[in-house]
Short mmCIF file of C-alpha atoms and ligand atoms in Angstrom, two decimals:
data_model
loop_
_atom_site.label_atom_id
_atom_site.label_comp_id
_atom_site.label_asym_id
_atom_site.label_seq_id
_atom_site.Cartn_x
_atom_site.Cartn_y
_atom_site.Cartn_z
CA MET A 530 283.02 -57.90 -58.76
CA THR A 531 285.72 -55.39 -57.56
CA VAL A 532 285.60 -54.01 -54.07
CA LEU A 533 284.48 -50.65 -55.38
CA GLU A 534 281.55 -52.28 -57.27
CA GLU A 535 280.53 -54.24 -54.17
CA ALA A 536 280.61 -51.04 -52.11
CA ARG A 537 278.61 -49.19 -54.77
CA GLU A 538 275.93 -51.88 -54.79
CA ILE A 539 275.15 -51.10 -51.15
CA SER A 540 275.54 -47.29 -51.50
CA ASN A 541 271.79 -46.74 -51.00
CA GLU A 542 271.91 -48.78 -47.75
CA ILE A 543 274.91 -46.74 -46.50
CA ILE A 544 272.93 -43.41 -47.30
CA ALA A 545 269.89 -44.72 -45.59
CA TRP A 546 271.84 -45.56 -42.41
CA ARG A 547 273.63 -42.30 -42.46
CA ARG A 548 270.32 -40.33 -42.72
CA GLU A 549 268.66 -42.36 -39.96
CA LEU A 550 271.70 -41.54 -37.78
CA HIS A 551 271.47 -37.96 -38.83
CA LYS A 552 268.03 -37.73 -37.30
CA ILE A 553 269.14 -38.82 -33.88
CA PRO A 554 272.42 -36.91 -33.14
CA GLU A 555 273.78 -37.38 -29.55
CA ILE A 556 276.66 -35.88 -27.70
CA GLY A 557 279.38 -37.03 -25.37
CA LEU A 558 280.14 -40.53 -24.05
CA VAL A 559 276.71 -41.93 -23.77
CA LEU A 560 274.78 -42.12 -27.06
CA PRO A 561 271.79 -44.53 -26.43
CA GLN A 562 269.91 -44.10 -29.63
CA THR A 563 273.01 -44.12 -31.77
CA ALA A 564 274.54 -47.08 -30.08
CA ALA A 565 271.18 -49.02 -30.34
CA PHE A 566 271.02 -48.32 -33.97
CA VAL A 567 274.53 -49.61 -34.66
CA GLN A 568 273.86 -52.61 -32.56
CA ALA A 569 270.72 -53.57 -34.30
CA ARG A 570 272.47 -53.30 -37.84
CA LEU A 571 275.39 -55.50 -36.55
CA GLU A 572 272.78 -58.01 -35.22
CA GLU A 573 271.12 -58.08 -38.51
CA MET A 574 274.40 -58.85 -40.11
CA GLY A 575 275.11 -61.55 -37.62
CA ILE A 576 278.21 -59.90 -36.28
CA ALA A 577 279.09 -60.25 -32.63
CA TYR A 578 280.18 -57.08 -30.71
CA THR A 579 281.05 -56.03 -27.13
CA THR A 580 279.69 -52.91 -25.35
CA PHE A 581 280.99 -51.02 -22.34
CA GLU A 582 279.51 -49.77 -19.01
CA ARG A 583 280.78 -46.26 -18.84
CA HIS A 584 280.46 -45.23 -22.49
CA SER A 585 278.75 -46.29 -25.63
CA GLY A 586 281.57 -47.44 -27.48
CA ILE A 587 281.02 -50.72 -29.52
CA VAL A 588 283.72 -53.18 -30.62
CA ALA A 589 282.84 -55.83 -33.37
CA LEU A 590 285.31 -58.48 -34.24
CA LEU A 591 285.29 -60.33 -37.58
CA GLY A 592 287.58 -63.09 -38.99
CA PRO A 593 287.80 -66.71 -37.81
CA ASN A 594 291.35 -67.18 -38.91
CA PRO A 595 294.53 -66.29 -37.06
CA GLY A 596 296.78 -63.63 -38.36
CA LYS A 597 297.29 -59.83 -38.11
CA THR A 598 294.51 -57.62 -36.43
CA ILE A 599 293.52 -54.52 -38.06
CA ALA A 600 291.23 -51.92 -36.46
CA LEU A 601 288.98 -49.59 -38.25
CA ARG A 602 287.52 -46.69 -36.24
CA ALA A 603 284.39 -44.51 -36.66
CA ASP A 604 283.46 -41.82 -34.22
CA MET A 605 279.59 -41.66 -33.77
CA ASP A 606 278.83 -38.30 -31.84
CA GLY A 607 277.18 -35.09 -32.91
CA LEU A 608 277.34 -31.56 -31.76
CA ARG A 609 275.19 -29.31 -29.55
CA ILE A 610 274.00 -27.23 -32.50
CA ASN A 611 270.51 -26.55 -33.79
CA GLU A 612 270.33 -27.78 -37.47
CA GLU A 613 268.98 -25.20 -39.93
CA SER A 614 268.22 -27.54 -42.83
CA GLU A 615 264.87 -28.45 -44.04
CA PHE A 616 265.88 -31.96 -45.23
CA GLU A 617 263.42 -34.72 -44.51
CA TYR A 618 266.27 -36.46 -42.60
CA ARG A 619 267.28 -33.25 -40.57
CA SER A 620 267.97 -33.58 -36.85
CA GLN A 621 264.93 -34.44 -34.68
CA ASN A 622 266.50 -33.00 -31.60
CA SER A 623 268.58 -29.94 -30.49
CA ASN A 624 271.84 -31.60 -31.51
CA MET A 625 273.30 -31.88 -35.00
CA HIS A 626 275.65 -34.11 -36.99
CA ALA A 627 277.57 -31.11 -38.17
CA CYS A 628 281.04 -32.83 -38.56
CA GLY A 629 279.87 -35.90 -40.53
CA HIS A 630 280.31 -38.64 -37.84
CA ASP A 631 276.86 -39.95 -38.88
CA ALA A 632 278.75 -40.69 -42.29
CA HIS A 633 281.75 -42.23 -40.64
CA THR A 634 279.48 -44.63 -38.61
CA ALA A 635 277.55 -45.43 -41.74
CA ILE A 636 280.70 -46.14 -43.89
CA LEU A 637 281.89 -48.49 -41.07
CA LEU A 638 278.51 -50.37 -41.08
CA GLY A 639 278.98 -50.78 -44.81
CA VAL A 640 282.46 -52.26 -44.21
CA ALA A 641 280.87 -54.53 -41.51
CA LYS A 642 278.34 -55.76 -44.06
CA LEU A 643 280.83 -56.49 -46.83
CA LEU A 644 283.48 -58.01 -44.60
CA LYS A 645 280.94 -60.47 -43.25
CA ARG A 646 280.51 -61.75 -46.80
CA HIS A 647 284.26 -62.36 -47.15
CA GLU A 648 285.05 -63.16 -43.47
CA ALA A 649 286.13 -66.76 -44.12
CA ALA A 650 288.76 -65.61 -46.57
CA LEU A 651 290.39 -63.20 -44.23
CA ASN A 652 293.87 -64.37 -42.98
CA GLY A 653 293.44 -62.39 -39.76
CA GLN A 654 291.04 -60.29 -37.95
CA VAL A 655 289.33 -57.00 -38.16
CA LYS A 656 288.13 -54.94 -35.21
CA LEU A 657 285.47 -52.24 -35.78
CA LEU A 658 285.63 -49.61 -33.21
CA PHE A 659 282.41 -47.41 -33.06
CA GLN A 660 283.42 -44.68 -30.77
CA PRO A 661 281.69 -41.87 -28.88
CA ALA A 662 282.63 -38.35 -27.72
CA GLU A 663 285.22 -37.40 -30.28
CA GLU A 664 284.02 -33.85 -29.98
CA GLY A 665 284.59 -34.03 -26.23
CA PRO A 666 285.41 -35.19 -23.67
CA GLY A 667 287.03 -37.80 -25.83
CA GLY A 668 286.00 -41.39 -26.28
CA ALA A 669 289.19 -42.93 -27.79
CA LEU A 670 291.12 -42.96 -24.36
CA PRO A 671 288.31 -44.63 -22.39
CA MET A 672 288.13 -47.29 -25.00
CA ILE A 673 291.90 -47.86 -24.99
CA GLU A 674 291.72 -48.04 -21.14
CA ASP A 675 288.89 -50.67 -21.55
CA GLY A 676 291.22 -52.71 -23.63
CA VAL A 677 289.93 -52.41 -27.14
CA LEU A 678 293.41 -52.56 -28.52
CA GLU A 679 294.07 -55.95 -26.91
CA ASN A 680 292.69 -59.51 -27.21
CA PRO A 681 293.44 -59.74 -29.94
CA LYS A 682 296.17 -57.15 -30.07
CA VAL A 683 295.65 -54.52 -32.75
CA ASP A 684 298.60 -54.29 -35.23
CA ALA A 685 297.30 -51.57 -37.37
CA ILE A 686 294.59 -48.88 -37.49
CA LEU A 687 292.69 -46.95 -40.17
CA ALA A 688 290.16 -44.08 -39.70
CA LEU A 689 288.61 -41.43 -42.06
CA HIS A 690 287.04 -38.10 -41.76
CA MET A 691 284.78 -36.31 -44.23
CA ASP A 692 286.43 -33.27 -45.86
CA ARG A 693 285.33 -29.93 -47.39
CA LYS A 694 288.41 -27.66 -46.93
CA ILE A 695 289.79 -25.53 -49.73
CA HIS A 696 292.95 -27.17 -50.76
CA PRO A 697 295.81 -26.01 -53.07
CA PHE A 698 294.71 -28.82 -55.40
CA PRO A 699 291.34 -29.16 -57.15
CA CYS A 700 289.02 -31.60 -55.21
CA LYS A 701 285.77 -33.17 -56.13
CA ASN A 702 283.46 -35.12 -54.10
CA GLY A 703 284.55 -38.80 -53.57
CA ASP A 704 288.23 -37.80 -53.75
CA VAL A 705 290.59 -39.21 -51.15
CA ILE A 706 293.26 -37.08 -49.41
CA VAL A 707 296.05 -38.46 -47.12
CA LYS A 708 299.04 -36.99 -45.68
CA TYR A 709 302.38 -38.37 -44.54
CA GLY A 710 303.09 -37.24 -40.87
CA ASN A 711 300.45 -35.51 -38.65
CA SER A 712 297.01 -35.68 -39.97
CA SER A 713 295.64 -33.58 -37.20
CA ALA A 714 297.17 -31.19 -34.44
CA ALA A 715 297.44 -31.57 -30.84
CA ASP A 716 294.30 -30.16 -29.42
CA ASP A 717 294.19 -28.89 -25.74
CA GLN A 718 291.79 -26.73 -23.81
CA VAL A 719 292.89 -24.31 -21.13
CA ASP A 720 290.64 -22.90 -18.45
CA ILE A 721 291.99 -19.90 -16.60
CA THR A 722 290.33 -18.08 -13.66
CA ILE A 723 291.76 -14.68 -12.82
CA ILE A 724 290.96 -13.97 -9.22
CA GLY A 725 290.73 -10.30 -8.19
CA LYS A 726 288.86 -8.34 -5.56
CA SER A 727 285.50 -6.81 -6.43
CA GLY A 728 284.27 -3.37 -5.58
CA HIS A 729 282.85 -0.12 -6.97
CA GLY A 730 283.89 0.89 -10.43
CA SER A 731 284.62 4.41 -9.23
CA GLU A 732 287.10 3.13 -6.68
CA PRO A 733 289.38 0.86 -8.61
CA HIS A 734 292.21 1.62 -6.15
CA ARG A 735 290.25 -0.30 -3.58
CA CYS A 736 289.79 -3.35 -5.83
CA ILE A 737 291.82 -5.70 -7.82
CA ASP A 738 290.41 -5.61 -11.23
CA PRO A 739 290.48 -9.07 -12.95
CA ILE A 740 289.15 -7.56 -16.16
CA VAL A 741 292.23 -5.54 -16.62
CA VAL A 742 294.58 -8.36 -15.49
CA SER A 743 292.89 -10.88 -17.84
CA SER A 744 293.45 -8.29 -20.77
CA LEU A 745 297.11 -8.28 -19.96
CA VAL A 746 297.17 -12.05 -19.71
CA VAL A 747 295.40 -12.55 -23.18
CA THR A 748 297.75 -10.10 -24.95
CA ALA A 749 300.88 -11.47 -23.40
CA ILE A 750 299.97 -15.16 -24.12
CA GLN A 751 299.88 -14.19 -27.95
CA HIS A 752 303.61 -13.34 -27.65
CA ILE A 753 304.28 -16.93 -27.16
CA ILE A 754 303.29 -17.51 -30.76
CA SER A 755 304.93 -14.41 -32.29
CA ARG A 756 308.14 -14.30 -30.22
CA GLU A 757 308.92 -17.73 -28.66
CA ILE A 758 307.82 -20.43 -31.27
CA SER A 759 309.57 -20.92 -34.49
CA PRO A 760 307.66 -19.70 -37.40
CA PHE A 761 308.15 -23.16 -39.04
CA SER A 762 306.17 -24.83 -36.23
CA PRO A 763 302.49 -24.38 -36.56
CA CYS A 764 300.95 -23.39 -33.19
CA VAL A 765 297.58 -21.61 -32.46
CA ILE A 766 296.29 -20.23 -29.12
CA SER A 767 292.75 -18.85 -29.18
CA PHE A 768 290.54 -17.75 -26.37
CA GLY A 769 286.97 -18.33 -27.45
CA THR A 770 285.24 -17.21 -24.24
CA ILE A 771 285.90 -14.67 -21.62
CA THR A 772 283.42 -14.35 -18.79
CA GLY A 773 283.53 -11.58 -16.15
CA GLY A 774 280.95 -9.28 -14.57
CA GLN A 775 277.21 -9.59 -14.68
CA GLY A 776 276.24 -6.80 -16.96
CA ALA A 777 276.98 -3.81 -14.85
CA GLU A 778 279.13 -1.04 -16.03
CA ASN A 779 280.05 0.16 -12.50
CA ILE A 780 281.05 -3.02 -10.69
CA ILE A 781 284.58 -4.48 -10.74
CA PRO A 782 283.92 -8.29 -10.54
CA ASN A 783 285.77 -10.78 -8.37
CA THR A 784 286.65 -13.23 -11.09
CA VAL A 785 287.21 -13.52 -14.86
CA VAL A 786 287.14 -16.98 -16.49
CA LEU A 787 288.92 -17.55 -19.85
CA HIS A 788 288.46 -20.63 -22.07
CA GLY A 789 290.99 -21.21 -24.75
CA THR A 790 292.20 -23.79 -27.27
CA ILE A 791 295.84 -24.63 -28.00
CA ARG A 792 296.81 -26.37 -31.13
CA ASN A 793 300.18 -27.57 -32.30
CA GLN A 794 301.93 -30.22 -34.34
CA ASP A 795 304.87 -31.01 -32.13
CA LEU A 796 304.82 -32.52 -28.61
CA GLU A 797 307.83 -30.55 -27.48
CA VAL A 798 306.31 -27.27 -28.55
CA ARG A 799 303.09 -28.46 -26.77
CA GLU A 800 304.89 -28.79 -23.52
CA PHE A 801 306.65 -25.56 -23.96
CA VAL A 802 303.46 -23.72 -24.63
CA PHE A 803 301.83 -25.30 -21.61
CA ARG A 804 304.66 -24.16 -19.38
CA ARG A 805 304.84 -20.68 -20.81
CA ILE A 806 301.07 -20.06 -20.52
CA GLU A 807 301.24 -20.95 -16.83
CA GLU A 808 304.36 -18.81 -16.24
CA ILE A 809 302.65 -15.89 -17.93
CA VAL A 810 299.50 -16.14 -15.92
CA LYS A 811 301.31 -16.73 -12.67
CA TYR A 812 303.68 -13.76 -13.00
CA ILE A 813 301.24 -11.28 -14.49
CA THR A 814 298.64 -12.12 -11.79
CA LYS A 815 301.43 -11.78 -9.14
CA ALA A 816 302.55 -8.45 -10.54
CA MET A 817 298.95 -7.19 -10.58
CA ARG A 818 298.22 -8.44 -7.08
CA ALA A 819 295.72 -11.02 -8.33
CA ASP A 820 295.54 -14.67 -8.05
CA TYR A 821 294.65 -17.54 -10.64
CA GLN A 822 293.68 -21.12 -11.09
CA LEU A 823 294.62 -22.85 -14.42
CA THR A 824 293.70 -26.26 -15.82
CA TYR A 825 294.44 -28.06 -19.08
CA LEU A 826 291.56 -30.16 -20.25
CA ASN A 827 290.57 -32.61 -22.98
CA GLY A 828 294.05 -32.87 -24.47
CA TYR A 829 294.29 -34.75 -27.76
CA PRO A 830 297.54 -35.67 -29.18
CA PRO A 831 298.32 -35.17 -32.94
CA THR A 832 297.17 -38.09 -35.23
CA LYS A 833 300.43 -39.20 -36.69
CA ASN A 834 300.30 -41.34 -39.80
CA ASP A 835 302.75 -44.23 -39.98
CA PRO A 836 304.63 -43.87 -43.41
CA ALA A 837 304.43 -47.51 -44.30
CA MET A 838 300.66 -47.52 -43.53
CA VAL A 839 300.21 -44.56 -45.88
CA ASP A 840 302.23 -46.26 -48.60
CA GLY A 841 299.98 -49.40 -48.11
CA PHE A 842 296.87 -47.32 -48.11
CA LEU A 843 297.74 -45.39 -51.34
CA ALA A 844 298.64 -48.65 -53.09
CA SER A 845 295.19 -50.00 -52.16
CA ALA A 846 293.47 -46.77 -53.13
CA ARG A 847 295.20 -46.84 -56.56
CA GLN A 848 293.57 -50.26 -57.22
CA ILE A 849 290.15 -48.98 -57.03
CA LEU A 850 290.17 -45.33 -57.69
CA PRO A 851 291.57 -43.24 -60.62
CA ALA A 852 294.86 -41.43 -59.89
CA ALA A 853 293.19 -38.04 -60.23
CA ASP A 854 290.93 -38.90 -57.35
CA ILE A 855 293.73 -39.58 -55.05
CA HIS A 856 295.65 -36.71 -53.44
CA VAL A 857 298.78 -36.68 -51.18
CA SER A 858 298.50 -33.47 -49.18
CA GLU A 859 301.40 -31.61 -47.55
CA GLU A 860 299.04 -29.16 -45.69
CA ASP A 861 299.17 -29.09 -41.99
CA SER A 862 295.74 -29.09 -40.27
CA MET A 863 295.18 -27.38 -36.90
CA GLY A 864 292.06 -29.54 -36.36
CA GLY A 865 291.99 -31.87 -33.32
CA GLU A 866 291.05 -35.55 -33.53
CA ASP A 867 291.08 -37.98 -30.62
CA ALA A 868 292.03 -40.81 -32.90
CA GLY A 869 295.46 -39.56 -32.01
CA PHE A 870 295.27 -41.66 -28.88
CA PHE A 871 294.89 -44.79 -31.04
CA TYR A 872 297.69 -43.64 -33.30
CA GLN A 873 300.02 -43.25 -30.44
CA LYS A 874 299.71 -47.01 -29.63
CA VAL A 875 299.32 -48.52 -33.11
CA PRO A 876 300.71 -47.65 -36.62
CA GLY A 877 297.95 -46.14 -38.62
CA CYS A 878 296.62 -44.24 -41.62
CA PHE A 879 294.08 -41.47 -41.20
CA PHE A 880 292.64 -40.23 -44.56
CA ARG A 881 289.98 -37.78 -45.67
CA LEU A 882 287.01 -38.28 -48.09
CA TYR A 883 285.85 -35.09 -49.85
CA SER A 884 282.13 -34.61 -49.67
CA ALA A 885 281.16 -30.74 -49.66
CA ALA A 886 277.57 -29.89 -50.51
CA PRO A 887 275.79 -26.55 -50.56
CA PHE A 888 273.17 -25.38 -48.10
CA THR A 889 269.74 -24.28 -49.61
CA ASP A 890 271.40 -20.73 -49.97
CA GLY A 891 273.93 -22.25 -52.42
CA GLU A 892 276.94 -21.77 -50.01
CA ILE A 893 279.13 -24.48 -48.73
CA TYR A 894 279.47 -24.10 -44.94
CA PRO A 895 282.33 -25.64 -42.82
CA ALA A 896 282.04 -28.51 -40.40
CA HIS A 897 280.51 -27.39 -37.04
CA SER A 898 278.09 -24.89 -38.81
CA SER A 899 274.36 -25.16 -38.30
CA ARG A 900 274.33 -25.15 -42.21
CA PHE A 901 276.67 -28.05 -42.75
CA VAL A 902 275.53 -30.28 -45.60
CA LEU A 903 277.33 -33.49 -46.79
CA ASP A 904 277.27 -35.24 -50.16
CA ASP A 905 276.29 -38.78 -48.92
CA SER A 906 276.41 -40.17 -52.64
CA VAL A 907 280.13 -40.69 -52.05
CA LEU A 908 280.14 -42.51 -48.76
CA TYR A 909 280.52 -46.02 -50.47
CA ARG A 910 283.97 -44.94 -51.51
CA GLY A 911 285.06 -44.77 -47.84
CA THR A 912 283.76 -48.20 -47.34
CA ALA A 913 285.62 -49.43 -50.53
CA LEU A 914 288.87 -47.79 -49.32
CA PHE A 915 288.82 -49.37 -45.96
CA LEU A 916 287.93 -52.64 -47.38
CA GLN A 917 290.55 -52.82 -50.19
CA ASN A 918 293.10 -52.02 -47.65
CA ILE A 919 291.92 -54.79 -45.14
CA PHE A 920 292.13 -57.11 -48.14
CA ASP A 921 295.48 -56.05 -49.19
CA GLN A 922 296.83 -56.25 -45.54
CA LEU A 923 295.18 -59.60 -44.76
CA ARG A 924 296.07 -61.02 -48.12
CA VAL A 925 292.62 -62.21 -49.27
CA THR A 926 293.13 -64.04 -52.35
CA VAL A 927 289.56 -64.98 -53.27
CA VAL A 928 287.29 -61.97 -53.57
CA LYS A 929 284.35 -62.88 -55.73
ZN1 ZN B 1612 284.07 -31.97 -35.38
ZN1 ZN B 1613 284.77 -34.66 -36.66
#
């Protein structure tokens, strides 16, 4: 049986796991129900695992023979979104798996099940990393700090994400997309508080108006993109929330708070943007007699693919999928992904599996939408792609 056939044989089980996880989405670093589900499946499979005190990460280790160690990572967390679907397996709480991390977890459980069968034939070890909090505050870094890349030391890493983007090439569900270079952007959050002096709206000269100052700040910051960064270096700064005042039209508030996201592909550009945002905030507030506080939070580095790992992954993919189902993309993504922390430490390949499906109104909605729907009939392909690459890297000769 080929690896693809083996994975297809357990497709229904992978789908069932995904749907069970879909019912119980949890957010952040502590995911009690999700972790209990994963642990129960690993126990059924007879696979040993490690857990951690400060987060719900799980590390399972397979392979009794010495050799290289390859890590596979799946994120397990959902989002604070109320799901709109009427599926029987829709979310049973006020969170939602609207990014497909339920699918990632189920795919990795599929790998665990099949790897266990072939464990004795592995010339090396496989570490399965089930990770919380990808959507924030980030679970990869605490797992690295807890030593998941050591004992045994991880030599290579693979991870995947479900995909539904519109690409310049035609894509069907089950297709695989991989990119040389960065697979995701650096993703940082900036929180700025503009501190003014409140008072009556009819007497602005006796106040320091933080609303006006924040308007100048937001406008000036956009000039970093248009006037200071090369047009060939992708960079985005978006403010998603501005909060100031309490609903009155005639009160100048004390403070205005801005929450923004900063995305870029290049670490030097990233540092430059951090510096320039702070300079702009500092000097505009000074010029306007206001004050400020500024913090950068939740920074994720870009997920940088290793060229040799991408070569190897493509060679594995070509063994099990038709050439038309495999796409090498040159598109930059401004999406963030905390797998970037693992990829800073270990050469890796991050790939995408196409799995778009329409909501009941017939439209395909993006990730993070309350109407996000995923075609889980193709998840077995993710399992097969991981598995084939493991077998190729660990030179398993006997796969029956
Ligand atoms: Zn997401
Ligand atoms: Zn995601």
